[in-house]
């Protein structure tokens, strides 16, 4: 049976990503009005940066929980149908929209160039699917090694690799200022620690929860300290990007993931609204950017709309829109190929000592 914490964490991560992007949009729309506090808002937006790492962490956690001995035959092909075909469809749609919006207008060469960037470089909102698919491949080929290796050694080395990778692209070779989705976000070294940690946490789920409970005071105090640190770095430091792909976010995101597991392992029943958002989270994550873009166009012609109201309206539309679209398309036989499948859980684990299979 599925683990209940997963649904809550997936819901929180999904909504945090949407809120993060909506705040960015409203800051652009109300640049003059919010000029005095925009830097402060940006700094506190950093607190939402755990969202993408947590969302991607879940993918390997579930793999390790369900397939600790290795994935079954044909797994990659089946997962490709579920998440990679929707990735290709949205990549093509995004390329069409972006090429059409370009100053030069829509041309075949411009469309193909943008499509290649989307599919090969993850140059659009769906880049996270490329990361998840890399996790599938890593799990397939590394599970035997990870099962036999020392977790302390693996986690230490993977942390250093990921920290070095993120530091290099933060301090040495910084992405271009106008790069919305830099390619360095995609390769697995930037996510290796999350992968290794998720593997061991999923494989030894009960032990993981026991460790969190034993060190809960350290966990909670660390969460507060690291949250204050990332906000301070964003506010006072010279790091230009508000992104989860920063070296200081690695520990913060890890701490928040552990905190969520500890807190929500105590929940006896997941509310239906949270379950609904979680079940549609893939579609929300993949499609919200385009509903948000519609909101941007509409609000651009309505400058009198207050910033707070704009945030609420666009946020609601960016969540409800993808849910309705995904619900409608999943009613069709092959509709899931365009927006991904809606997850339908069969039951939830209620206690930490009850073993089961994560969905």
CSV table of N, CA and C in Angstrom, one decimal, residues 19-187:
chain,number,residue,atom,x,y,z
A,19,UNK,N,3.2,28.3,-6.5
A,19,UNK,CA,3.3,29.6,-5.8
A,19,UNK,C,4.5,30.3,-6.1
A,20,UNK,N,5.6,29.6,-6.2
A,20,UNK,CA,6.9,30.2,-6.5
A,20,UNK,C,6.9,30.9,-7.8
A,21,UNK,N,6.4,30.3,-8.8
A,21,UNK,CA,6.3,30.8,-10.2
A,21,UNK,C,5.3,32.0,-10.3
A,22,UNK,N,4.2,31.8,-9.5
A,22,UNK,CA,3.1,32.9,-9.6
A,22,UNK,C,3.7,34.1,-8.9
A,23,UNK,N,4.4,34.0,-7.8
A,23,UNK,CA,5.0,35.2,-7.2
A,23,UNK,C,6.0,35.9,-8.1
A,24,UNK,N,6.7,35.1,-8.9
A,24,UNK,CA,7.7,35.7,-9.8
A,24,UNK,C,6.9,36.5,-10.9
A,25,UNK,N,5.8,35.9,-11.4
A,25,UNK,CA,5.0,36.5,-12.4
A,25,UNK,C,4.4,37.9,-11.9
A,26,UNK,N,3.9,37.8,-10.7
A,26,UNK,CA,3.2,39.1,-10.1
A,26,UNK,C,4.3,40.1,-9.8
A,27,UNK,N,5.5,39.7,-9.4
A,27,UNK,CA,6.6,40.7,-9.2
A,27,UNK,C,6.9,41.4,-10.5
A,28,UNK,N,6.8,40.7,-11.7
A,28,UNK,CA,7.1,41.3,-13.0
A,28,UNK,C,5.9,42.2,-13.3
A,29,UNK,N,4.7,41.8,-13.1
A,29,UNK,CA,3.5,42.6,-13.5
A,29,UNK,C,3.4,43.9,-12.6
A,30,UNK,N,3.8,43.8,-11.4
A,30,UNK,CA,3.7,45.0,-10.5
A,30,UNK,C,5.1,45.5,-10.1
A,31,UNK,N,6.0,45.5,-11.0
A,31,UNK,CA,7.4,45.9,-10.8
A,31,UNK,C,7.6,47.2,-10.1
A,32,UNK,N,6.8,48.2,-10.6
A,32,UNK,CA,6.9,49.5,-10.0
A,32,UNK,C,6.3,49.6,-8.6
A,33,UNK,N,5.1,49.0,-8.5
A,33,UNK,CA,4.4,49.0,-7.2
A,33,UNK,C,5.1,48.3,-6.1
A,34,UNK,N,5.8,47.2,-6.5
A,34,UNK,CA,6.4,46.4,-5.5
A,34,UNK,C,8.0,46.6,-5.4
A,35,UNK,N,8.4,47.6,-6.1
A,35,UNK,CA,9.9,47.8,-6.2
A,35,UNK,C,10.6,47.9,-4.8
A,36,UNK,N,9.9,48.5,-3.8
A,36,UNK,CA,10.5,48.6,-2.5
A,36,UNK,C,10.6,47.3,-1.7
A,37,UNK,N,9.8,46.3,-2.1
A,37,UNK,CA,9.9,45.1,-1.3
A,37,UNK,C,10.1,43.9,-2.1
A,38,UNK,N,10.4,44.1,-3.4
A,38,UNK,CA,10.6,42.9,-4.3
A,38,UNK,C,11.8,42.1,-3.9
A,39,UNK,N,12.9,42.7,-3.5
A,39,UNK,CA,14.1,42.0,-3.0
A,39,UNK,C,13.8,41.1,-1.8
A,40,UNK,N,13.0,41.7,-0.9
A,40,UNK,CA,12.6,40.9,0.3
A,40,UNK,C,11.7,39.8,0.0
A,41,UNK,N,10.8,40.0,-0.9
A,41,UNK,CA,9.9,38.9,-1.4
A,41,UNK,C,10.7,37.8,-2.1
A,42,UNK,N,11.6,38.2,-2.9
A,42,UNK,CA,12.5,37.2,-3.6
A,42,UNK,C,13.3,36.4,-2.6
A,43,UNK,N,13.8,37.1,-1.6
A,43,UNK,CA,14.6,36.3,-0.6
A,43,UNK,C,13.7,35.3,0.2
A,44,UNK,N,12.5,35.6,0.5
A,44,UNK,CA,11.6,34.7,1.2
A,44,UNK,C,11.1,33.6,0.2
A,45,UNK,N,11.1,33.9,-1.1
A,45,UNK,CA,10.7,32.9,-2.1
A,45,UNK,C,11.7,31.7,-2.0
A,46,UNK,N,12.9,32.0,-1.5
A,46,UNK,CA,13.9,30.9,-1.4
A,46,UNK,C,13.4,29.8,-0.5
A,47,UNK,N,12.5,30.1,0.4
A,47,UNK,CA,12.0,29.1,1.3
A,47,UNK,C,11.2,28.0,0.6
A,48,UNK,N,10.7,28.3,-0.6
A,48,UNK,CA,9.9,27.4,-1.4
A,48,UNK,C,10.8,26.5,-2.3
A,49,UNK,N,12.1,26.7,-2.2
A,49,UNK,CA,13.0,26.0,-3.1
A,49,UNK,C,13.2,24.5,-2.8
A,50,UNK,N,12.7,24.0,-1.7
A,50,UNK,CA,12.7,22.6,-1.4
A,50,UNK,C,11.8,21.8,-2.4
A,51,UNK,N,10.9,22.5,-3.1
A,51,UNK,CA,9.8,21.9,-3.8
A,51,UNK,C,10.2,20.9,-4.9
A,52,UNK,N,11.0,21.4,-5.8
A,52,UNK,CA,11.5,20.5,-6.9
A,52,UNK,C,12.3,19.4,-6.4
A,53,UNK,N,13.3,19.6,-5.6
A,53,UNK,CA,14.1,18.5,-5.0
A,53,UNK,C,13.2,17.4,-4.3
A,54,UNK,N,12.2,17.9,-3.5
A,54,UNK,CA,11.3,17.0,-2.8
A,54,UNK,C,10.5,16.2,-3.8
A,55,UNK,N,10.0,16.8,-4.8
A,55,UNK,CA,9.1,16.2,-5.9
A,55,UNK,C,9.9,15.1,-6.6
A,56,UNK,N,11.2,15.4,-6.9
A,56,UNK,CA,12.0,14.5,-7.6
A,56,UNK,C,12.5,13.4,-6.7
A,57,UNK,N,12.8,13.7,-5.4
A,57,UNK,CA,13.2,12.8,-4.4
A,57,UNK,C,12.2,11.6,-4.3
A,58,UNK,N,10.9,12.0,-4.4
A,58,UNK,CA,9.8,11.0,-4.2
A,58,UNK,C,9.9,9.9,-5.3
A,59,UNK,N,10.3,10.3,-6.5
A,59,UNK,CA,10.4,9.3,-7.6
A,59,UNK,C,11.3,8.1,-7.3
A,60,UNK,N,12.5,8.4,-6.7
A,60,UNK,CA,13.5,7.4,-6.4
A,60,UNK,C,13.1,6.7,-5.1
A,61,UNK,N,12.5,7.4,-4.2
A,61,UNK,CA,12.0,6.8,-2.9
A,61,UNK,C,11.0,5.7,-3.2
A,62,UNK,N,10.1,6.0,-4.1
A,62,UNK,CA,9.1,5.0,-4.5
A,62,UNK,C,9.7,3.8,-5.2
A,63,UNK,N,10.7,4.1,-6.1
A,63,UNK,CA,11.4,3.0,-6.8
A,63,UNK,C,12.1,2.1,-5.8
A,64,UNK,N,12.8,2.7,-4.8
A,64,UNK,CA,13.5,1.9,-3.9
A,64,UNK,C,12.6,1.1,-3.0
A,65,UNK,N,11.5,1.7,-2.6
A,65,UNK,CA,10.5,1.0,-1.8
A,65,UNK,C,9.8,-0.1,-2.5
A,66,UNK,N,9.5,0.1,-3.8
A,66,UNK,CA,8.8,-0.9,-4.6
A,66,UNK,C,9.7,-1.9,-5.2
A,67,UNK,N,10.9,-1.5,-5.6
A,67,UNK,CA,11.8,-2.4,-6.3
A,67,UNK,C,13.2,-2.4,-5.7
A,68,UNK,N,13.4,-2.7,-4.5
A,68,UNK,CA,14.7,-2.7,-3.9
A,68,UNK,C,15.7,-3.6,-4.5
A,69,UNK,N,15.3,-4.6,-5.2
A,69,UNK,CA,16.1,-5.6,-5.9
A,69,UNK,C,16.3,-5.3,-7.3
A,70,UNK,N,15.8,-4.2,-7.8
A,70,UNK,CA,15.9,-3.9,-9.2
A,70,UNK,C,14.6,-3.8,-9.9
A,71,UNK,N,14.5,-3.0,-11.0
A,71,UNK,CA,13.2,-2.9,-11.6
A,71,UNK,C,12.9,-4.1,-12.5
A,72,UNK,N,11.6,-4.4,-12.7
A,72,UNK,CA,11.2,-5.5,-13.5
A,72,UNK,C,11.5,-5.3,-15.0
A,73,UNK,N,11.5,-6.3,-15.8
A,73,UNK,CA,11.7,-6.2,-17.2
A,73,UNK,C,10.6,-5.3,-17.9
A,74,UNK,N,11.1,-4.5,-18.7
A,74,UNK,CA,10.1,-3.6,-19.4
A,74,UNK,C,9.7,-2.4,-18.6
A,75,UNK,N,10.4,-2.1,-17.5
A,75,UNK,CA,10.0,-1.0,-16.6
A,75,UNK,C,10.2,0.3,-17.3
A,76,UNK,N,11.4,0.5,-17.9
A,76,UNK,CA,11.7,1.8,-18.6
A,76,UNK,C,10.7,2.1,-19.7
A,77,UNK,N,10.3,1.1,-20.4
A,77,UNK,CA,9.4,1.3,-21.5
A,77,UNK,C,8.0,1.7,-21.0
A,78,UNK,N,7.6,1.1,-19.9
A,78,UNK,CA,6.3,1.4,-19.4
A,78,UNK,C,6.3,2.8,-18.8
A,79,UNK,N,7.4,3.2,-18.1
A,79,UNK,CA,7.5,4.5,-17.5
A,79,UNK,C,7.6,5.6,-18.6
A,80,UNK,N,8.3,5.2,-19.7
A,80,UNK,CA,8.4,6.1,-20.8
A,80,UNK,C,7.1,6.5,-21.4
A,81,UNK,N,6.2,5.5,-21.4
A,81,UNK,CA,4.9,5.7,-22.0
A,81,UNK,C,4.1,6.7,-21.1
A,82,UNK,N,4.3,6.5,-19.8
A,82,UNK,CA,3.5,7.3,-18.8
A,82,UNK,C,4.0,8.7,-18.6
A,83,UNK,N,5.3,8.9,-18.6
A,83,UNK,CA,5.8,10.3,-18.4
A,83,UNK,C,6.6,10.8,-19.5
A,84,UNK,N,7.3,10.0,-20.4
A,84,UNK,CA,8.1,10.6,-21.4
A,84,UNK,C,7.3,11.0,-22.6
A,85,UNK,N,6.3,10.3,-23.0
A,85,UNK,CA,5.5,10.7,-24.1
A,85,UNK,C,4.8,12.0,-23.8
A,86,UNK,N,4.2,12.2,-22.6
A,86,UNK,CA,3.6,13.5,-22.2
A,86,UNK,C,4.7,14.6,-22.2
A,87,UNK,N,5.9,14.3,-21.8
A,87,UNK,CA,7.1,15.2,-21.9
A,87,UNK,C,7.3,15.7,-23.3
A,88,UNK,N,7.3,14.7,-24.3
A,88,UNK,CA,7.5,15.1,-25.7
A,88,UNK,C,6.4,15.9,-26.2
A,89,UNK,N,5.1,15.6,-25.8
A,89,UNK,CA,4.0,16.4,-26.3
A,89,UNK,C,4.0,17.8,-25.8
A,90,UNK,N,4.3,18.0,-24.5
A,90,UNK,CA,4.3,19.3,-24.0
A,90,UNK,C,5.6,20.1,-24.5
A,91,UNK,N,6.7,19.4,-24.7
A,91,UNK,CA,7.9,20.0,-25.3
A,91,UNK,C,7.6,20.5,-26.7
A,92,UNK,N,6.8,19.8,-27.5
A,92,UNK,CA,6.4,20.2,-28.8
A,92,UNK,C,5.5,21.4,-28.7
A,93,UNK,N,4.5,21.4,-27.8
A,93,UNK,CA,3.6,22.5,-27.6
A,93,UNK,C,4.3,23.7,-27.2
A,94,UNK,N,5.2,23.6,-26.2
A,94,UNK,CA,5.9,24.7,-25.7
A,94,UNK,C,6.8,25.3,-26.8
A,95,UNK,N,7.4,24.5,-27.6
A,95,UNK,CA,8.2,25.0,-28.7
A,95,UNK,C,7.4,25.8,-29.7
A,96,UNK,N,6.1,25.3,-30.0
A,96,UNK,CA,5.2,26.1,-30.9
A,96,UNK,C,4.9,27.4,-30.3
A,97,UNK,N,4.6,27.5,-29.0
A,97,UNK,CA,4.2,28.7,-28.3
A,97,UNK,C,5.3,29.7,-28.3
A,98,UNK,N,6.5,29.2,-27.9
A,98,UNK,CA,7.7,30.1,-27.8
A,98,UNK,C,8.2,30.6,-29.1
A,99,UNK,N,8.1,29.7,-30.1
A,99,UNK,CA,8.6,30.1,-31.5
A,99,UNK,C,7.6,31.1,-32.1
A,100,UNK,N,6.3,31.0,-31.8
A,100,UNK,CA,5.3,31.9,-32.3
A,100,UNK,C,5.4,33.3,-31.6
A,101,UNK,N,5.9,33.3,-30.3
A,101,UNK,CA,6.0,34.5,-29.6
A,101,UNK,C,7.3,35.3,-29.9
A,102,UNK,N,8.2,34.7,-30.6
A,102,UNK,CA,9.5,35.3,-30.9
A,102,UNK,C,9.3,36.5,-31.8
A,103,UNK,N,10.2,37.4,-31.8
A,103,UNK,CA,10.1,38.6,-32.6
A,103,UNK,C,10.1,38.3,-34.1
A,104,UNK,N,10.9,37.2,-34.5
A,104,UNK,CA,10.9,36.9,-35.9
A,104,UNK,C,9.7,36.1,-36.4
A,105,UNK,N,8.8,35.8,-35.5
A,105,UNK,CA,7.6,35.0,-35.9
A,105,UNK,C,7.9,33.5,-36.0
A,106,UNK,N,6.9,32.8,-36.2
A,106,UNK,CA,7.0,31.3,-36.3
A,106,UNK,C,7.5,30.9,-37.6
A,107,UNK,N,8.7,30.2,-37.6
A,107,UNK,CA,9.3,29.6,-38.8
A,107,UNK,C,9.6,28.1,-38.4
A,108,UNK,N,9.7,27.3,-39.4
A,108,UNK,CA,10.0,25.9,-39.2
A,108,UNK,C,11.4,25.7,-38.5
A,109,UNK,N,12.4,26.5,-38.9
A,109,UNK,CA,13.7,26.4,-38.3
A,109,UNK,C,13.7,26.8,-36.9
A,110,UNK,N,13.0,27.9,-36.6
A,110,UNK,CA,12.9,28.4,-35.2
A,110,UNK,C,12.1,27.3,-34.3
A,111,UNK,N,11.1,26.8,-34.9
A,111,UNK,CA,10.3,25.7,-34.1
A,111,UNK,C,11.2,24.5,-33.8
A,112,UNK,N,11.9,24.0,-34.8
A,112,UNK,CA,12.7,22.8,-34.7
A,112,UNK,C,13.9,23.1,-33.7
A,113,UNK,N,14.4,24.3,-33.8
A,113,UNK,CA,15.5,24.6,-32.8
A,113,UNK,C,15.0,24.6,-31.4
A,114,UNK,N,13.9,25.2,-31.2
A,114,UNK,CA,13.3,25.3,-29.8
A,114,UNK,C,12.9,23.9,-29.4
A,115,UNK,N,12.3,23.1,-30.3
A,115,UNK,CA,11.9,21.7,-29.9
A,115,UNK,C,13.2,20.9,-29.5
A,116,UNK,N,14.2,21.0,-30.2
A,116,UNK,CA,15.5,20.3,-29.9
A,116,UNK,C,16.0,20.8,-28.5
A,117,UNK,N,15.9,22.1,-28.3
A,117,UNK,CA,16.4,22.6,-27.0
A,117,UNK,C,15.5,22.0,-25.8
A,118,UNK,N,14.2,21.9,-26.1
A,118,UNK,CA,13.3,21.4,-25.1
A,118,UNK,C,13.6,19.9,-24.8
A,119,UNK,N,13.7,19.1,-25.8
A,119,UNK,CA,13.8,17.7,-25.7
A,119,UNK,C,15.2,17.2,-25.2
A,120,UNK,N,16.2,17.8,-25.8
A,120,UNK,CA,17.6,17.4,-25.5
A,120,UNK,C,18.2,18.1,-24.3
A,121,UNK,N,17.8,19.4,-24.1
A,121,UNK,CA,18.4,20.2,-23.0
A,121,UNK,C,17.5,20.5,-21.9
A,122,UNK,N,16.2,20.1,-22.0
A,122,UNK,CA,15.3,20.4,-20.9
A,122,UNK,C,15.0,21.9,-20.8
A,123,UNK,N,15.0,22.6,-21.9
A,123,UNK,CA,14.8,24.0,-21.9
A,123,UNK,C,13.4,24.5,-21.7
A,124,UNK,N,12.6,23.9,-20.8
A,124,UNK,CA,11.3,24.3,-20.6
A,124,UNK,C,10.8,23.7,-19.2
A,125,UNK,N,9.6,24.0,-18.8
A,125,UNK,CA,9.2,23.6,-17.5
A,125,UNK,C,9.2,22.1,-17.3
A,126,UNK,N,9.2,21.3,-18.3
A,126,UNK,CA,9.2,19.8,-18.2
A,126,UNK,C,10.6,19.2,-18.0
A,127,UNK,N,11.6,20.1,-17.7
A,127,UNK,CA,13.0,19.5,-17.5
A,127,UNK,C,13.0,18.5,-16.4
A,128,UNK,N,12.2,18.6,-15.4
A,128,UNK,CA,12.2,17.7,-14.2
A,128,UNK,C,11.9,16.3,-14.7
A,129,UNK,N,11.2,16.1,-15.8
A,129,UNK,CA,11.0,14.7,-16.2
A,129,UNK,C,12.3,14.1,-16.7
A,130,UNK,N,13.2,14.9,-17.3
A,130,UNK,CA,14.5,14.3,-17.7
A,130,UNK,C,15.3,13.9,-16.5
A,131,UNK,N,15.2,14.7,-15.4
A,131,UNK,CA,15.8,14.3,-14.2
A,131,UNK,C,15.3,13.0,-13.6
A,132,UNK,N,14.0,12.9,-13.6
A,132,UNK,CA,13.3,11.7,-13.0
A,132,UNK,C,13.7,10.5,-13.9
A,133,UNK,N,13.7,10.6,-15.2
A,133,UNK,CA,14.1,9.5,-16.1
A,133,UNK,C,15.5,9.1,-15.8
A,134,UNK,N,16.4,10.0,-15.6
A,134,UNK,CA,17.8,9.7,-15.2
A,134,UNK,C,17.8,8.8,-13.9
A,135,UNK,N,16.9,9.2,-13.0
A,135,UNK,CA,16.8,8.4,-11.7
A,135,UNK,C,16.4,7.0,-12.0
A,136,UNK,N,15.5,6.8,-13.0
A,136,UNK,CA,15.0,5.4,-13.3
A,136,UNK,C,16.2,4.6,-13.9
A,137,UNK,N,17.0,5.3,-14.7
A,137,UNK,CA,18.2,4.6,-15.3
A,137,UNK,C,19.2,4.3,-14.3
A,138,UNK,N,19.5,5.3,-13.4
A,138,UNK,CA,20.5,5.1,-12.3
A,138,UNK,C,20.0,3.9,-11.4
A,139,UNK,N,18.7,3.9,-11.1
A,139,UNK,CA,18.2,2.8,-10.2
A,139,UNK,C,18.4,1.4,-10.9
A,140,UNK,N,18.2,1.4,-12.2
A,140,UNK,CA,18.3,0.1,-12.9
A,140,UNK,C,19.7,-0.4,-12.9
A,141,UNK,N,20.7,0.5,-13.0
A,141,UNK,CA,22.1,0.0,-13.1
A,141,UNK,C,22.9,0.1,-11.8
A,142,UNK,N,22.4,0.9,-10.9
A,142,UNK,CA,23.2,1.0,-9.6
A,142,UNK,C,22.6,0.4,-8.4
A,143,UNK,N,21.4,-0.2,-8.5
A,143,UNK,CA,20.8,-0.7,-7.3
A,143,UNK,C,21.6,-1.8,-6.6
A,144,UNK,N,22.3,-2.7,-7.4
A,144,UNK,CA,23.1,-3.7,-6.9
A,144,UNK,C,24.3,-3.1,-6.1
A,145,UNK,N,24.9,-2.1,-6.7
A,145,UNK,CA,26.1,-1.5,-6.0
A,145,UNK,C,25.6,-0.8,-4.7
A,146,UNK,N,24.5,0.0,-4.8
A,146,UNK,CA,24.0,0.7,-3.6
A,146,UNK,C,23.6,-0.3,-2.5
A,147,UNK,N,23.0,-1.4,-2.9
A,147,UNK,CA,22.6,-2.4,-1.9
A,147,UNK,C,23.8,-2.9,-1.1
A,148,UNK,N,24.9,-3.1,-1.7
A,148,UNK,CA,26.1,-3.7,-1.1
A,148,UNK,C,27.0,-2.7,-0.5
A,149,UNK,N,27.0,-1.4,-1.0
A,149,UNK,CA,27.9,-0.4,-0.5
A,149,UNK,C,27.5,0.1,0.9
A,150,UNK,N,28.4,0.8,1.6
A,150,UNK,CA,28.1,1.4,2.8
A,150,UNK,C,27.3,2.7,2.6
A,151,UNK,N,26.1,2.8,3.2
A,151,UNK,CA,25.3,4.0,3.0
A,151,UNK,C,26.0,5.3,3.4
A,152,UNK,N,26.8,5.2,4.5
A,152,UNK,CA,27.5,6.4,5.0
A,152,UNK,C,28.5,6.9,3.9
A,153,UNK,N,29.2,5.9,3.3
A,153,UNK,CA,30.2,6.3,2.3
A,153,UNK,C,29.5,6.8,1.0
A,154,UNK,N,28.5,6.1,0.6
A,154,UNK,CA,27.7,6.6,-0.6
A,154,UNK,C,27.1,8.0,-0.4
A,155,UNK,N,26.5,8.2,0.7
A,155,UNK,CA,25.9,9.5,1.0
A,155,UNK,C,26.9,10.6,1.1
A,156,UNK,N,28.0,10.3,1.7
A,156,UNK,CA,29.1,11.3,1.8
A,156,UNK,C,29.6,11.7,0.5
A,157,UNK,N,30.0,10.7,-0.3
A,157,UNK,CA,30.6,11.0,-1.6
A,157,UNK,C,29.6,11.7,-2.5
A,158,UNK,N,28.3,11.2,-2.6
A,158,UNK,CA,27.3,11.8,-3.4
A,158,UNK,C,27.0,13.2,-3.0
A,159,UNK,N,27.0,13.5,-1.7
A,159,UNK,CA,26.8,14.9,-1.2
A,159,UNK,C,27.9,15.8,-1.7
A,160,UNK,N,29.2,15.3,-1.6
A,160,UNK,CA,30.3,16.1,-2.1
A,160,UNK,C,30.2,16.4,-3.6
A,161,UNK,N,29.8,15.4,-4.3
A,161,UNK,CA,29.7,15.5,-5.8
A,161,UNK,C,28.7,16.5,-6.2
A,162,UNK,N,27.5,16.4,-5.5
A,162,UNK,CA,26.4,17.3,-5.8
A,162,UNK,C,26.7,18.7,-5.4
A,163,UNK,N,27.3,18.9,-4.2
A,163,UNK,CA,27.7,20.2,-3.7
A,163,UNK,C,28.7,20.8,-4.6
A,164,UNK,N,29.7,20.1,-5.0
A,164,UNK,CA,30.8,20.6,-5.9
A,164,UNK,C,30.2,21.0,-7.3
A,165,UNK,N,29.3,20.2,-7.8
A,165,UNK,CA,28.6,20.5,-9.1
A,165,UNK,C,27.8,21.8,-9.0
A,166,UNK,N,27.0,21.9,-8.0
A,166,UNK,CA,26.2,23.1,-7.8
A,166,UNK,C,27.0,24.4,-7.5
A,167,UNK,N,28.1,24.2,-6.8
A,167,UNK,CA,29.0,25.3,-6.5
A,167,UNK,C,29.7,25.8,-7.7
A,168,UNK,N,30.1,24.9,-8.6
A,168,UNK,CA,30.8,25.2,-9.8
A,168,UNK,C,29.9,26.1,-10.7
A,169,UNK,N,28.6,25.7,-10.8
A,169,UNK,CA,27.7,26.5,-11.7
A,169,UNK,C,27.1,27.7,-11.0
A,170,UNK,N,27.4,27.9,-9.7
A,170,UNK,CA,27.0,29.1,-9.0
A,170,UNK,C,28.1,30.1,-8.9
A,171,UNK,N,29.3,29.7,-8.7
A,171,UNK,CA,30.4,30.6,-8.5
A,171,UNK,C,31.4,30.7,-9.6
A,172,UNK,N,31.6,29.6,-10.4
A,172,UNK,CA,32.6,29.6,-11.4
A,172,UNK,C,32.1,29.9,-12.8
A,173,UNK,N,31.2,29.0,-13.2
A,173,UNK,CA,30.5,29.2,-14.6
A,173,UNK,C,29.1,29.5,-14.3
A,174,UNK,N,28.7,30.7,-14.2
A,174,UNK,CA,27.3,31.1,-13.9
A,174,UNK,C,26.5,31.1,-15.2
A,175,UNK,N,25.2,30.7,-15.2
A,175,UNK,CA,24.4,30.7,-16.4
A,175,UNK,C,24.1,32.1,-16.8
A,176,UNK,N,23.7,32.3,-18.1
A,176,UNK,CA,23.4,33.6,-18.6
A,176,UNK,C,22.2,34.1,-17.9
A,177,UNK,N,22.2,35.4,-17.7
A,177,UNK,CA,21.1,36.1,-16.9
A,177,UNK,C,19.7,35.8,-17.5
A,178,UNK,N,19.6,35.6,-18.8
A,178,UNK,CA,18.3,35.4,-19.4
A,178,UNK,C,18.0,33.9,-19.6
A,179,UNK,N,18.8,33.1,-19.1
A,179,UNK,CA,18.5,31.6,-19.2
A,179,UNK,C,17.5,31.2,-18.2
A,180,UNK,N,16.3,30.9,-18.7
A,180,UNK,CA,15.2,30.6,-17.7
A,180,UNK,C,15.4,29.2,-17.2
A,181,UNK,N,15.8,28.3,-18.1
A,181,UNK,CA,16.0,26.9,-17.7
A,181,UNK,C,17.4,26.4,-18.1
A,182,UNK,N,18.4,26.8,-17.4
A,182,UNK,CA,19.8,26.5,-17.8
A,182,UNK,C,20.0,25.0,-17.9
A,183,UNK,N,20.8,24.5,-18.8
A,183,UNK,CA,21.0,23.1,-19.0
A,183,UNK,C,21.7,22.4,-17.8
A,184,UNK,N,22.5,23.1,-17.0
A,184,UNK,CA,23.1,22.5,-15.9
A,184,UNK,C,22.1,22.0,-14.8
A,185,UNK,N,20.9,22.4,-14.9
A,185,UNK,CA,19.8,21.9,-14.0
A,185,UNK,C,19.5,20.4,-14.3
A,186,UNK,N,19.8,19.9,-15.5
A,186,UNK,CA,19.4,18.6,-15.9
A,186,UNK,C,20.3,17.4,-15.5
A,187,UNK,N,21.6,17.5,-15.8
A,187,UNK,CA,22.5,16.3,-15.6
A,187,UNK,C,22.4,15.8,-14.1
